[in-house]
Coordinates of C-alpha atoms and ligand atoms in Angstrom, one line a residue:
Chain A
X1079 CA -27.5 -15.7 -73.6
X1080 CA -26.0 -17.1 -76.8
X1081 CA -29.5 -17.1 -78.4
X1082 CA -30.4 -15.0 -81.4
X1083 CA -32.1 -11.8 -80.4
X1084 CA -35.8 -11.7 -80.7
X1085 CA -35.6 -8.4 -82.7
X1086 CA -32.6 -6.8 -84.2
X1087 CA -32.5 -3.7 -86.3
X1088 CA -29.6 -2.1 -88.2
X1089 CA -29.8 1.5 -89.4
X1090 CA -33.5 1.2 -89.6
X1091 CA -35.0 4.4 -91.0
X1092 CA -38.6 5.4 -91.8
X1093 CA -39.6 8.7 -93.4
X1094 CA -43.1 9.7 -94.2
X1095 CA -42.4 12.3 -96.8
X1096 CA -40.6 15.0 -94.9
X1097 CA -41.4 13.6 -91.4
X1098 CA -38.5 11.6 -90.1
X1099 CA -40.3 9.1 -87.9
X1100 CA -37.3 6.8 -87.4
X1101 CA -33.7 7.6 -88.0
X1102 CA -30.9 5.1 -88.2
X1103 CA -32.1 2.9 -85.4
X1104 CA -29.8 0.1 -84.4
X1105 CA -31.1 -1.9 -81.4
X1106 CA -31.6 -5.4 -80.1
X1107 CA -34.4 -6.8 -78.2
X1108 CA -34.2 -10.1 -76.2
X1109 CA -36.6 -12.3 -74.4
X1110 CA -38.8 -11.1 -71.6
X1111 CA -40.5 -7.7 -71.5
X1112 CA -38.9 -4.8 -73.3
X1113 CA -40.3 -1.3 -72.7
X1114 CA -40.2 1.1 -75.7
X1115 CA -40.5 4.5 -74.2
X1116 CA -40.8 8.0 -75.8
X1117 CA -43.0 11.0 -76.0
X1118 CA -45.9 11.1 -78.5
X1119 CA -44.5 11.2 -82.0
X1120 CA -41.2 9.6 -81.0
X1121 CA -41.7 6.8 -83.5
X1122 CA -42.8 3.9 -81.3
X1123 CA -45.8 2.9 -83.3
X1124 CA -43.9 3.3 -86.5
X1125 CA -41.2 1.0 -85.4
X1126 CA -43.8 -1.7 -84.5
X1127 CA -45.5 -1.4 -87.9
X1128 CA -42.2 -1.6 -89.7
X1129 CA -41.3 -4.7 -87.7
X1130 CA -44.7 -6.3 -88.6
X1131 CA -44.0 -5.7 -92.2
X1132 CA -47.0 -3.4 -92.5
X1133 CA -44.8 -0.4 -93.4
X1134 CA -41.8 -0.5 -95.7
X1135 CA -38.7 1.0 -94.1
X1136 CA -37.0 3.9 -96.0
X1137 CA -33.7 2.3 -95.2
X1138 CA -31.9 -0.2 -93.0
X1139 CA -32.6 -3.7 -92.1
X1140 CA -34.4 -5.6 -89.3
X1141 CA -35.2 -9.1 -88.4
X1142 CA -37.8 -10.5 -86.1
X1143 CA -37.5 -14.0 -84.6
X1144 CA -34.8 -14.6 -87.2
X1145 CA -36.9 -13.6 -90.1
X1146 CA -36.0 -10.7 -92.3
X1147 CA -38.8 -8.1 -92.3
X1148 CA -38.4 -7.3 -96.0
X1149 CA -38.8 -10.8 -97.4
X1150 CA -40.4 -12.8 -94.6
X1151 CA -43.2 -10.6 -93.4
X1152 CA -45.8 -13.4 -93.7
X1153 CA -43.7 -15.7 -91.6
X1154 CA -43.2 -13.0 -89.0
X1155 CA -46.9 -12.3 -88.8
X1156 CA -47.6 -16.0 -88.2
X1157 CA -45.4 -15.9 -85.1
X1158 CA -46.2 -12.5 -83.5
X1159 CA -49.2 -10.9 -81.9
X1160 CA -50.1 -7.2 -82.2
X1161 CA -52.2 -5.1 -80.0
X1162 CA -52.6 -1.8 -81.8
X1163 CA -52.7 1.6 -80.1
X1164 CA -56.1 2.7 -81.4
X1165 CA -59.5 1.2 -81.2
X1166 CA -59.9 -1.8 -83.6
X1167 CA -62.8 -3.8 -82.3
X1168 CA -66.1 -4.1 -84.2
X1169 CA -68.8 -3.0 -81.7
X1170 CA -71.5 -5.6 -82.8
X1171 CA -69.4 -8.7 -82.1
X1172 CA -68.7 -10.4 -78.8
X1173 CA -65.2 -10.7 -77.6
X1174 CA -65.5 -14.5 -77.6
X1175 CA -66.6 -14.7 -81.3
X1176 CA -64.0 -12.1 -82.2
X1177 CA -61.1 -13.8 -80.6
X1178 CA -62.1 -17.2 -82.1
X1179 CA -62.2 -15.6 -85.5
X1180 CA -58.9 -13.8 -85.1
X1181 CA -57.2 -17.1 -83.9
X1182 CA -58.5 -18.7 -87.1
X1183 CA -57.1 -15.9 -89.1
X1184 CA -53.7 -16.8 -87.6
X1185 CA -54.1 -20.4 -88.8
X1186 CA -55.7 -22.2 -85.9
X1187 CA -58.3 -24.8 -86.7
X1188 CA -61.9 -24.3 -85.5
X1189 CA -61.8 -26.3 -82.3
X1190 CA -58.3 -25.2 -81.4
X1191 CA -59.4 -21.6 -81.9
X1192 CA -62.3 -21.9 -79.6
X1193 CA -60.2 -23.5 -76.9
X1194 CA -57.5 -20.9 -77.1
X1195 CA -60.0 -18.1 -77.1
X1196 CA -61.6 -19.3 -73.9
X1197 CA -58.2 -19.8 -72.3
X1198 CA -56.8 -16.4 -73.3
X1199 CA -60.0 -14.5 -72.4
X1200 CA -59.8 -16.0 -69.0
X1201 CA -56.1 -15.0 -68.6
X1202 CA -56.8 -11.4 -69.5
X1203 CA -59.7 -11.4 -67.1
X1204 CA -62.8 -11.1 -69.4
X1205 CA -65.4 -13.3 -67.8
X1206 CA -69.1 -13.2 -68.5
X1207 CA -68.7 -10.0 -70.5
X1208 CA -67.0 -11.9 -73.2
X1209 CA -70.4 -13.0 -74.6
X1210 CA -71.6 -9.4 -74.9
X1211 CA -71.0 -7.1 -77.9
X1212 CA -67.8 -5.2 -77.5
X1213 CA -69.4 -1.9 -78.3
X1214 CA -70.7 -1.8 -74.7
X1215 CA -67.3 -2.4 -73.1
X1216 CA -65.4 0.0 -70.9
X1217 CA -61.9 1.1 -72.1
X1218 CA -60.4 -1.4 -69.7
X1219 CA -62.4 -4.3 -71.1
X1220 CA -61.6 -3.2 -74.7
X1221 CA -57.9 -3.2 -73.9
X1222 CA -58.3 -6.7 -72.5
X1223 CA -60.1 -7.9 -75.6
X1224 CA -57.4 -6.3 -77.8
X1225 CA -54.8 -8.1 -75.8
X1226 CA -56.7 -11.4 -76.0
X1227 CA -56.7 -11.3 -79.8
X1228 CA -53.0 -10.6 -79.8
X1229 CA -52.4 -13.7 -77.7
X1230 CA -55.0 -15.9 -79.3
X1231 CA -52.6 -17.9 -81.5
X1232 CA -50.0 -18.3 -78.8
X1233 CA -47.4 -16.1 -80.5
X1234 CA -43.7 -16.1 -79.6
X1235 CA -43.6 -12.4 -79.4
X1236 CA -46.2 -9.7 -78.9
X1237 CA -46.1 -6.0 -79.8
X1238 CA -48.3 -4.1 -77.3
X1239 CA -48.7 -0.5 -78.4
X1240 CA -49.7 1.7 -75.4
X1241 CA -51.7 -1.0 -73.6
X1242 CA -52.3 1.3 -70.6
X1243 CA -53.6 4.2 -72.7
X1244 CA -56.8 5.6 -71.3
X1245 CA -56.9 3.4 -68.3
X1246 CA -57.6 4.5 -64.8
X1247 CA -54.9 3.8 -62.2
X1248 CA -56.4 0.5 -61.0
X1249 CA -56.9 -0.8 -64.5
X1250 CA -53.4 0.4 -65.4
X1251 CA -51.9 -1.6 -62.7
X1252 CA -53.8 -4.7 -63.8
X1253 CA -52.7 -4.3 -67.3
X1254 CA -49.0 -3.8 -66.3
X1255 CA -49.3 -7.0 -64.2
X1256 CA -50.7 -8.8 -67.2
X1257 CA -47.8 -7.6 -69.3
X1258 CA -45.4 -8.8 -66.7
X1259 CA -47.1 -12.2 -66.7
X1260 CA -46.9 -12.5 -70.4
X1261 CA -43.1 -12.1 -70.2
X1262 CA -42.6 -14.4 -67.3
X1263 CA -45.3 -17.0 -66.8
X1264 CA -46.5 -17.2 -70.4
X1265 CA -42.9 -17.1 -71.7
X1266 CA -43.8 -14.8 -74.6
X1267 CA -41.4 -12.0 -75.4
X1268 CA -43.1 -8.6 -75.4
X1269 CA -42.3 -5.2 -76.8
X1270 CA -44.4 -2.7 -74.9
X1271 CA -44.7 1.0 -75.6
X1272 CA -45.6 3.8 -73.4
X1273 CA -45.4 7.6 -73.7
X1274 CA -45.2 7.8 -69.9
X1275 CA -41.6 7.6 -69.0
X1276 CA -41.7 6.0 -65.6
X1277 CA -44.5 3.5 -66.2
X1278 CA -42.7 0.5 -67.7
X1279 CA -39.7 0.1 -65.5
X1280 CA -41.7 -1.9 -63.0
X1281 CA -42.6 -4.5 -65.6
X1282 CA -39.8 -4.5 -68.1
X1283 CA -36.4 -6.3 -68.1
X1284 CA -35.0 -3.8 -70.6
X1285 CA -35.9 -0.3 -71.7
X1286 CA -35.4 1.4 -75.0
X1287 CA -35.9 5.1 -75.1
X1288 CA -36.7 6.8 -78.4
X1289 CA -36.7 10.6 -78.9
X1290 CA -37.8 12.1 -82.2
X1291 CA -37.1 8.9 -84.0
X1292 CA -33.6 8.6 -82.6
X1293 CA -32.4 6.0 -80.1
X1294 CA -31.6 7.7 -76.9
X1295 CA -30.8 4.7 -74.8
X1296 CA -31.2 1.0 -74.7
X1297 CA -30.3 -0.8 -71.5
X1298 CA -31.4 -3.3 -68.9
X1299 CA -33.9 -1.8 -66.5
X1300 CA -31.4 -2.4 -63.7
X1301 CA -28.8 -0.2 -65.4
X1302 CA -31.4 2.4 -65.7
X1303 CA -32.0 2.3 -62.0
X1304 CA -28.4 2.5 -61.2
X1305 CA -28.0 5.4 -63.5
X1306 CA -31.0 7.3 -62.4
X1307 CA -30.7 6.1 -58.9
X1308 CA -33.7 7.2 -56.9
X1309 CA -36.8 5.3 -56.1
X1310 CA -40.3 6.2 -55.1
X1311 CA -42.3 4.0 -52.6
X1312 CA -45.9 4.3 -51.6
X1313 CA -47.6 2.2 -49.0
X1314 CA -51.3 1.8 -48.1
X1315 CA -52.4 4.2 -45.4
X1316 CA -51.8 7.8 -44.4
X1317 CA -48.7 10.0 -43.6
X1318 CA -48.2 8.0 -40.5
X1319 CA -47.5 4.8 -42.4
X1320 CA -45.4 6.7 -44.9
X1321 CA -43.2 8.1 -42.2
X1322 CA -42.9 4.7 -40.4
X1323 CA -41.6 3.3 -43.6
X1324 CA -39.3 6.2 -44.2
X1325 CA -37.8 6.0 -40.8
X1326 CA -37.3 2.2 -41.0
X1327 CA -35.6 2.6 -44.4
X1328 CA -33.4 5.4 -43.0
X1329 CA -32.2 3.0 -40.3
X1330 CA -31.1 0.6 -43.0
X1331 CA -28.9 3.2 -44.5
X1332 CA -31.0 4.8 -47.2
X1333 CA -31.5 8.5 -47.5
X1334 CA -35.3 9.1 -47.5
X1335 CA -37.6 12.1 -47.6
X1336 CA -41.3 12.4 -47.9
X1337 CA -42.7 13.5 -51.3
X1338 CA -46.5 13.8 -51.4
X1339 CA -48.0 10.5 -50.3
X1340 CA -44.7 8.7 -51.2
X1341 CA -41.3 8.2 -49.8
X1342 CA -38.5 9.4 -52.2
X1343 CA -35.3 7.5 -51.8
X1344 CA -32.0 8.9 -53.0
X1345 CA -29.7 6.7 -55.1
X1346 CA -28.8 3.8 -52.8
X1347 CA -25.1 3.0 -52.0
X1348 CA -23.5 0.7 -54.6
X1349 CA -23.8 -2.5 -52.5
X1350 CA -27.6 -2.1 -52.4
X1351 CA -28.1 -0.9 -56.0
X1352 CA -26.5 -4.1 -57.2
X1353 CA -28.9 -6.6 -58.7
X1354 CA -32.0 -5.0 -57.3
X1355 CA -31.0 -5.7 -53.7
X1356 CA -32.6 -2.4 -52.7
X1357 CA -36.0 -3.6 -54.0
X1358 CA -35.8 -6.7 -51.8
X1359 CA -34.8 -4.6 -48.9
X1360 CA -37.8 -2.3 -49.3
X1361 CA -40.1 -5.2 -49.7
X1362 CA -38.8 -6.8 -46.6
X1363 CA -38.9 -3.7 -44.5
X1364 CA -42.5 -3.0 -45.6
X1365 CA -43.4 -6.6 -44.8
X1366 CA -41.8 -6.4 -41.3
X1367 CA -43.8 -3.3 -40.5
X1368 CA -46.9 -4.9 -41.8
X1369 CA -47.3 -2.2 -44.5
X1370 CA -49.0 -2.9 -47.8
X1371 CA -46.7 -1.9 -50.7
X1372 CA -48.7 0.0 -53.3
X1373 CA -46.0 1.3 -55.6
X1374 CA -42.3 0.8 -56.0
X1375 CA -40.8 2.6 -58.9
X1376 CA -37.8 4.5 -60.0
X1377 CA -38.0 8.2 -59.3
X1378 CA -39.4 9.6 -62.5
X1379 CA -37.7 12.9 -62.1
X1380 CA -34.4 11.0 -62.3
X1381 CA -35.5 9.1 -65.4
X1382 CA -36.2 12.3 -67.1
X1383 CA -32.6 13.1 -66.6
X1384 CA -31.9 10.5 -69.2
X1385 CA -33.4 12.9 -71.7
X1386 CA -31.5 15.8 -70.4
X1387 CA -28.3 13.8 -70.6
X1388 CA -29.2 13.0 -74.2
X1389 CA -29.2 16.7 -74.8
X1390 CA -32.7 16.8 -76.2
X1391 CA -36.0 18.0 -75.2
X1392 CA -38.5 15.7 -73.6
Chain B
X254 CA -45.6 -22.7 -49.4
X255 CA -42.8 -25.2 -49.7
X256 CA -44.8 -28.2 -48.7
X257 CA -47.3 -27.7 -51.5
X258 CA -46.4 -30.0 -54.4
X259 CA -47.9 -28.9 -57.7
X260 CA -50.3 -31.8 -57.8
X261 CA -51.5 -31.7 -54.2
X262 CA -55.0 -32.0 -55.6
X263 CA -57.2 -31.0 -52.7
X264 CA -60.9 -31.6 -53.3
X265 CA -62.9 -28.4 -53.8
X266 CA -60.0 -26.4 -55.1
X267 CA -60.3 -25.4 -58.7
X268 CA -56.8 -25.4 -60.1
X269 CA -55.8 -22.6 -62.4
X270 CA -54.2 -24.4 -65.2
X271 CA -51.8 -21.6 -65.9
X272 CA -50.9 -20.6 -69.3
X273 CA -50.9 -23.4 -71.9
X274 CA -49.0 -23.2 -75.1
X275 CA -50.5 -24.3 -78.3
X276 CA -48.3 -26.8 -80.1
X277 CA -50.9 -28.2 -82.5
X278 CA -50.8 -27.8 -86.3
X279 CA -51.1 -24.3 -87.8
X280 CA -52.8 -23.9 -91.1
X281 CA -51.1 -22.3 -94.1
X282 CA -52.3 -19.3 -96.0
X283 CA -54.6 -21.1 -98.4
X284 CA -56.6 -22.6 -95.5
X285 CA -56.8 -19.2 -93.8
X286 CA -58.0 -17.6 -97.0
X287 CA -60.6 -20.4 -97.3
X288 CA -61.8 -19.7 -93.7
X289 CA -62.1 -16.0 -94.5
X290 CA -64.0 -16.7 -97.7
X291 CA -66.6 -18.9 -96.0
X292 CA -67.0 -16.5 -93.1
X293 CA -67.5 -13.7 -95.5
X294 CA -70.1 -15.6 -97.5
X295 CA -72.0 -16.4 -94.4
X296 CA -71.8 -12.8 -93.2
X297 CA -73.2 -11.6 -96.5
X298 CA -76.4 -13.4 -95.6
X299 CA -76.2 -12.4 -91.9
X300 CA -75.3 -15.9 -90.8
X301 CA -73.1 -15.9 -87.7
X302 CA -74.2 -12.3 -87.1
X303 CA -77.0 -10.7 -85.2
X304 CA -80.6 -11.7 -85.9
X305 CA -81.2 -8.2 -87.3
X306 CA -78.6 -8.6 -90.0
X307 CA -80.3 -11.6 -91.5
X308 CA -83.5 -9.6 -92.2
X309 CA -82.4 -7.6 -95.2
X310 CA -80.7 -10.4 -97.2
X311 CA -83.4 -12.9 -96.6
X312 CA -86.3 -10.6 -97.2
X313 CA -84.7 -9.6 -100.6
X314 CA -84.1 -13.2 -101.4
X315 CA -87.7 -14.1 -100.6
X316 CA -88.9 -11.3 -102.8
X317 CA -86.8 -12.4 -105.7
X318 CA -88.0 -16.0 -105.2
X319 CA -91.7 -15.2 -105.0
X320 CA -92.3 -14.5 -108.7
X321 CA -90.4 -17.7 -109.5
X322 CA -92.6 -19.8 -107.4
X323 CA -95.7 -18.3 -108.9
X324 CA -94.3 -18.9 -112.4
X325 CA -93.6 -22.5 -111.4
X326 CA -97.2 -22.9 -110.0
X327 CA -98.7 -21.6 -113.2
X328 CA -96.6 -23.7 -115.5
X329 CA -97.2 -26.9 -113.6
X330 CA -100.9 -26.3 -113.2
X331 CA -101.8 -25.1 -116.7
X332 CA -99.3 -27.2 -118.5
X333 CA -97.8 -24.4 -120.6
X334 CA -95.4 -25.5 -123.2
X335 CA -92.7 -23.1 -122.1
X336 CA -91.7 -20.8 -119.2
X337 CA -93.3 -17.4 -119.7
X338 CA -89.9 -15.8 -118.9
X339 CA -86.4 -17.1 -119.8
X340 CA -83.9 -17.9 -117.0
X341 CA -81.6 -15.0 -118.0
X342 CA -84.5 -12.6 -118.3
X343 CA -85.8 -13.5 -114.9
X344 CA -82.5 -12.2 -113.4
X345 CA -82.9 -9.1 -115.5
X346 CA -86.5 -8.6 -114.4
X347 CA -85.5 -8.9 -110.7
X348 CA -82.5 -6.6 -111.2
X349 CA -83.7 -4.1 -108.7
X350 CA -83.6 -6.7 -106.0
X351 CA -80.2 -8.1 -107.1
X352 CA -78.7 -4.6 -107.1
X353 CA -80.3 -3.8 -103.7
X354 CA -78.8 -7.0 -102.3
X355 CA -75.3 -6.1 -103.6
X356 CA -75.6 -2.5 -102.4
X357 CA -76.9 -3.5 -98.9
X358 CA -74.5 -6.4 -98.3
X359 CA -71.2 -5.1 -99.8
X360 CA -70.6 -2.8 -96.8
X361 CA -70.8 -5.8 -94.5
X362 CA -67.7 -7.2 -96.2
X363 CA -65.9 -4.0 -97.3
X364 CA -66.8 -1.2 -94.9
X365 CA -66.9 -2.7 -91.5
X366 CA -63.3 -3.8 -91.1
X367 CA -62.1 -0.4 -92.4
X368 CA -64.5 1.7 -90.4
X369 CA -63.8 -0.1 -87.1
X370 CA -60.1 -0.5 -88.0
X371 CA -60.2 -4.2 -87.3
X372 CA -58.4 -4.4 -90.6
X373 CA -55.1 -3.8 -88.8
X374 CA -55.7 -7.0 -86.9
X375 CA -56.2 -8.9 -90.1
X376 CA -53.2 -7.3 -91.8
X377 CA -51.0 -8.1 -88.8
X378 CA -51.7 -11.8 -89.5
X379 CA -50.5 -14.0 -92.3
X380 CA -52.9 -13.0 -95.1
X381 CA -51.4 -10.2 -97.2
X382 CA -53.6 -7.2 -97.9
X383 CA -54.1 -7.9 -101.6
X384 CA -55.2 -11.4 -100.9
X385 CA -57.6 -10.2 -98.2
X386 CA -59.2 -7.9 -100.7
X387 CA -59.5 -10.6 -103.3
X388 CA -61.0 -13.1 -100.8
X389 CA -63.6 -10.5 -99.7
X390 CA -64.5 -9.9 -103.3
X391 CA -64.9 -13.6 -103.9
X392 CA -67.2 -14.0 -100.9
X393 CA -69.4 -11.2 -102.2
X394 CA -69.3 -12.5 -105.7
X395 CA -70.5 -15.9 -104.6
X396 CA -73.2 -14.4 -102.4
X397 CA -74.6 -12.3 -105.3
X398 CA -74.3 -15.3 -107.6
X399 CA -76.3 -17.5 -105.3
X400 CA -78.9 -14.7 -105.0
X401 CA -79.5 -14.9 -108.7
X402 CA -79.0 -18.7 -109.1
X403 CA -81.4 -19.8 -106.5
X404 CA -84.5 -18.5 -108.3
X405 CA -83.1 -20.1 -111.5
X406 CA -82.9 -23.4 -109.8
X407 CA -86.5 -23.1 -108.7
X408 CA -87.6 -22.2 -112.2
X409 CA -85.7 -25.1 -113.6
X410 CA -87.2 -27.5 -111.1
X411 CA -90.6 -26.2 -112.1
X412 CA -89.8 -26.7 -115.8
X413 CA -88.8 -30.3 -115.1
X414 CA -92.0 -30.9 -113.1
X415 CA -94.1 -29.5 -116.0
X416 CA -92.3 -32.0 -118.3
X417 CA -90.6 -29.4 -120.5
X418 CA -87.8 -30.5 -122.8
X419 CA -84.9 -31.3 -120.6
X420 CA -82.1 -30.6 -123.1
X421 CA -83.5 -27.2 -124.2
X422 CA -84.0 -26.2 -120.6
X423 CA -80.6 -27.3 -119.5
X424 CA -78.9 -25.3 -122.3
X425 CA -80.9 -22.2 -121.3
X426 CA -80.1 -22.6 -117.6
X427 CA -76.4 -23.0 -118.3
X428 CA -76.3 -19.8 -120.4
X429 CA -78.1 -18.0 -117.6
X430 CA -75.7 -19.3 -115.0
X431 CA -72.7 -18.2 -116.9
X432 CA -74.2 -14.7 -117.4
X433 CA -75.1 -14.6 -113.7
X434 CA -71.5 -15.4 -112.8
X435 CA -70.2 -12.6 -114.9
X436 CA -72.9 -10.3 -113.4
X437 CA -71.9 -11.3 -109.9
X438 CA -68.2 -10.6 -110.6
X439 CA -69.1 -7.1 -111.8
X440 CA -71.7 -6.2 -109.1
X441 CA -69.3 -7.4 -106.3
X442 CA -66.5 -5.4 -107.8
X443 CA -68.5 -2.1 -108.1
X444 CA -70.4 -2.3 -104.8
X445 CA -67.3 -3.6 -103.0
X446 CA -65.1 -0.8 -104.3
X447 CA -67.7 1.8 -103.4
X448 CA -68.1 0.4 -99.9
X449 CA -64.4 0.3 -99.3
X450 CA -64.1 4.0 -100.0
X451 CA -67.2 5.3 -98.4
X452 CA -67.1 3.8 -94.9
X453 CA -70.4 5.0 -93.6
X454 CA -72.9 2.3 -94.4
X455 CA -75.5 4.8 -95.6
X456 CA -73.2 6.5 -98.0
X457 CA -71.9 3.2 -99.3
X458 CA -75.5 1.9 -99.9
X459 CA -76.5 5.1 -101.7
X460 CA -73.3 5.1 -103.7
X461 CA -73.9 1.5 -104.9
X462 CA -77.6 2.3 -105.6
X463 CA -76.5 5.2 -107.8
X464 CA -73.9 3.1 -109.6
X465 CA -76.1 0.0 -110.1
X466 CA -79.7 1.2 -110.2
X467 CA -79.7 4.8 -111.2
X468 CA -77.0 4.5 -113.7
X469 CA -78.6 1.5 -115.3
X470 CA -81.9 3.4 -115.5
X471 CA -80.2 6.3 -117.1
X472 CA -78.5 4.1 -119.6
X473 CA -81.7 2.3 -120.5
X474 CA -83.6 5.6 -120.9
X475 CA -80.9 7.0 -123.1
X476 CA -80.7 3.9 -125.2
X477 CA -84.5 4.1 -125.8
X478 CA -84.3 7.8 -126.7
X479 CA -81.4 7.2 -129.0
X480 CA -83.3 4.3 -130.6
X481 CA -86.5 6.1 -131.2
X482 CA -85.1 9.6 -132.0
X483 CA -82.0 8.8 -133.9
X484 CA -81.6 6.8 -137.0
X485 CA -78.4 4.9 -136.2
X486 CA -78.2 1.7 -134.1
X487 CA -74.7 2.5 -133.0
X488 CA -75.5 5.0 -130.3
X489 CA -77.9 2.8 -128.3
X490 CA -75.6 -0.2 -128.5
X491 CA -72.6 1.9 -127.5
X492 CA -74.6 3.3 -124.6
X493 CA -75.0 -0.3 -123.3
X494 CA -71.3 -0.4 -122.5
X495 CA -71.8 2.0 -119.6
X496 CA -73.5 -0.1 -117.0
X497 CA -73.0 -3.7 -115.7
X498 CA -76.6 -4.6 -116.3
X499 CA -76.7 -3.4 -119.9
X500 CA -73.4 -5.2 -120.5
X501 CA -74.8 -8.5 -119.2
X502 CA -78.1 -8.0 -121.0
X503 CA -76.4 -7.2 -124.2
X504 CA -74.3 -10.3 -124.0
X505 CA -77.4 -12.4 -123.1
X506 CA -79.1 -10.9 -126.1
X507 CA -76.2 -11.7 -128.4
X508 CA -76.0 -15.2 -127.0
X509 CA -79.7 -15.9 -127.6
X510 CA -80.4 -16.3 -123.9
X511 CA -83.8 -14.8 -124.1
X512 CA -83.2 -11.2 -123.1
X513 CA -84.5 -8.3 -125.2
X514 CA -82.4 -5.1 -125.5
X515 CA -83.4 -1.9 -127.3
X516 CA -81.3 -2.9 -130.2
X517 CA -79.8 -6.3 -130.9
X518 CA -76.1 -6.6 -129.9
X519 CA -74.2 -8.3 -132.7
X520 CA -71.1 -8.3 -134.8
X521 CA -68.1 -6.6 -133.3
X522 CA -70.2 -5.3 -130.4
X523 CA -70.2 -8.7 -128.8
X524 CA -66.5 -8.9 -128.1
X525 CA -66.6 -5.2 -127.2
X526 CA -69.2 -5.9 -124.5
X527 CA -67.3 -8.9 -123.3
X528 CA -64.0 -7.0 -123.1
X529 CA -65.6 -4.0 -121.3
X530 CA -67.2 -6.4 -118.8
X531 CA -63.8 -8.1 -118.1
X532 CA -62.1 -4.8 -117.9
X533 CA -64.6 -3.5 -115.4
X534 CA -64.1 -6.5 -113.2
X535 CA -60.3 -6.2 -113.4
X536 CA -60.4 -2.4 -112.7
X537 CA -62.6 -2.9 -109.6
X538 CA -60.4 -5.7 -108.4
X539 CA -57.2 -3.6 -108.9
X540 CA -59.0 -0.7 -107.1
X541 CA -59.8 -3.0 -104.1
X542 CA -56.3 -4.3 -103.9
X543 CA -54.9 -0.8 -104.0
X544 CA -57.3 0.3 -101.4
X545 CA -56.5 -2.4 -98.9
X546 CA -52.7 -2.1 -99.6
X547 CA -53.0 1.6 -98.7
X548 CA -54.9 1.0 -95.4
X549 CA -52.4 -1.7 -94.5
X550 CA -49.6 0.9 -94.5
X551 CA -51.2 3.3 -92.2
Ligands
LIG561 N1 -49.0 7.7 -91.8 C1 -48.3 8.7 -91.4 N2 -48.0 9.7 -92.3 C2 -47.3 10.8 -92.0 N3 -46.7 10.9 -90.8 C3 -46.8 10.0 -89.9 C4 -47.7 8.8 -90.1 N4 -47.7 8.1 -89.0 C5 -46.9 8.7 -88.1 N5 -46.4 9.9 -88.6 C6 -45.5 10.8 -87.9 O1 -44.3 10.0 -87.6 C7 -43.9 10.4 -86.3 C8 -43.9 9.2 -85.4 O2 -45.2 8.7 -85.2 P1 -45.5 7.5 -84.3 O3 -44.7 6.3 -84.7 O4 -47.0 7.3 -84.3 O5 -45.0 7.9 -82.8 P2 -45.4 7.4 -81.4 O6 -46.1 6.1 -81.6 O7 -44.1 7.3 -80.7 O8 -46.3 8.4 -80.8 C9 -44.8 11.5 -85.8 O9 -44.3 12.7 -86.1 C10 -46.1 11.3 -86.6 O10 -46.8 12.5 -86.8
LIG562 MG1 -47.9 5.5 -81.0

């Protein structure tokens, strides 16, 4: 790309007393959506807090948007948005008032803040509810409000810490779509964490896997697919629809078998794995058959192999 | 699809504008701090918050204004030659209300963000944690100062209406205002620190009441016992160092601002009172900064 990376770390280490939350992490994050994946306690939230300048690293260096985390934390916090993992919304304030206030705390003037808050709340899908106190919100609405405040000041980069946590499947899909849009349509780089291994591949351009504070892998999502190979596809309907899709895909040269309500596809031949061609193929086949595609994701059982390859427990 | 140009504006179709970037001016840290300061000051009086949260501050303010308006009425109607109570002593006489105001409103500025964890959203923004703490303290200080200064202004207006000597009154008012400022700095520090540590509003209020009202009561009682039972004046004066109210009243007494203390504060005690007051403010401020630094790194 020739551009400076959005985030780059060198030997970044963070110990809490005897707990080694991050160990010698050297990694680069570029534009678009980057998934930061790892089991609970892997060090994902710690990494974000260190990058925000909220925690001092025990060792190593890092820069965010070209600013050194050690000396230019304030400059970084001007340019980034942060959606924390845990609850952080005052219950007696409306999302609208809160997002306006948070935009002002990022340096927007009063009228700009109001305008941005209205825009951003619309984008995250909080409509009339935005005038109600947030204490009465569902988890899905709270997550949206948290996301809205992170976007309020039009950051260049957002840190989204477990944005799908606690959401039901429908809300989870909505949130992941929003994350995708942030990276593409909004043009804001995003570092998104999840403790669910398979979840982020659908929306991220790049995936970083942490395990016990160590970097296990960092690669483009495409490489991940190639490496792990298999895919899972689910279409709207019953077993009949499932089998129709499976048969049609088999005719196109893919090895398929049913798994639950889904079709499991073995690693495709090289010419199809290249550049996501297999994704297009599946989409086209489903469209030709008039089947609604519900889910298309890498076969998680294969992704977990990444951990086995790494020689560590999951 | 392909024949739809972006501005094919068909009537009746609401266009989604898509995501718009913000390329206007962004304010620097001082402007952000100022915004936080003003918001905090308003919130201390329940302004910009729910209707319910305005009740407590304004009821207390009305109660502390009521005697002042009565005094003004009496002075204007009867043509008394002086105010029956000095400006500084008026604040002292209403100290229960002032302390209650500080105790009740400090949690608004110092507990809420910590309890609901919205503090992480602030600290992920440009204002550094220590500055956040200082700005919050400044908001509460000004809120408490206004609480004591508003009745003073009413009294002064009454004194002018009654035709009392302008230069005498002005001197007395200025002394009272300086003492009120010092008082506000201390009360905001003490109640703010307590609220930032005990995040449950009830506990924070009780803690501040203990520190500001009960402690002051104990100090006053002990001062009187020491004065009537003992034969030295040192003990009662020294006891006055142990509460914000007795510190301010001692300084008011030494400064001839019209406040009686069990024993006059004079000589080396005056700088001692002043130093302890300043140290108390500094200690509370350092405590607040340390507290917010700590929550910032969690
Ligand atoms: N403030 C803290 N004090 C001590 N240990 C901590 C603290 N925060 C996190 N840890 C520990 O550091 C490790 C990484 O935590 P975290 O970054 O929250 O992981 P993740 O977000 O991936 O679940 C865990 O073992 C956790 O218990
Ligand atoms: Mg976490």
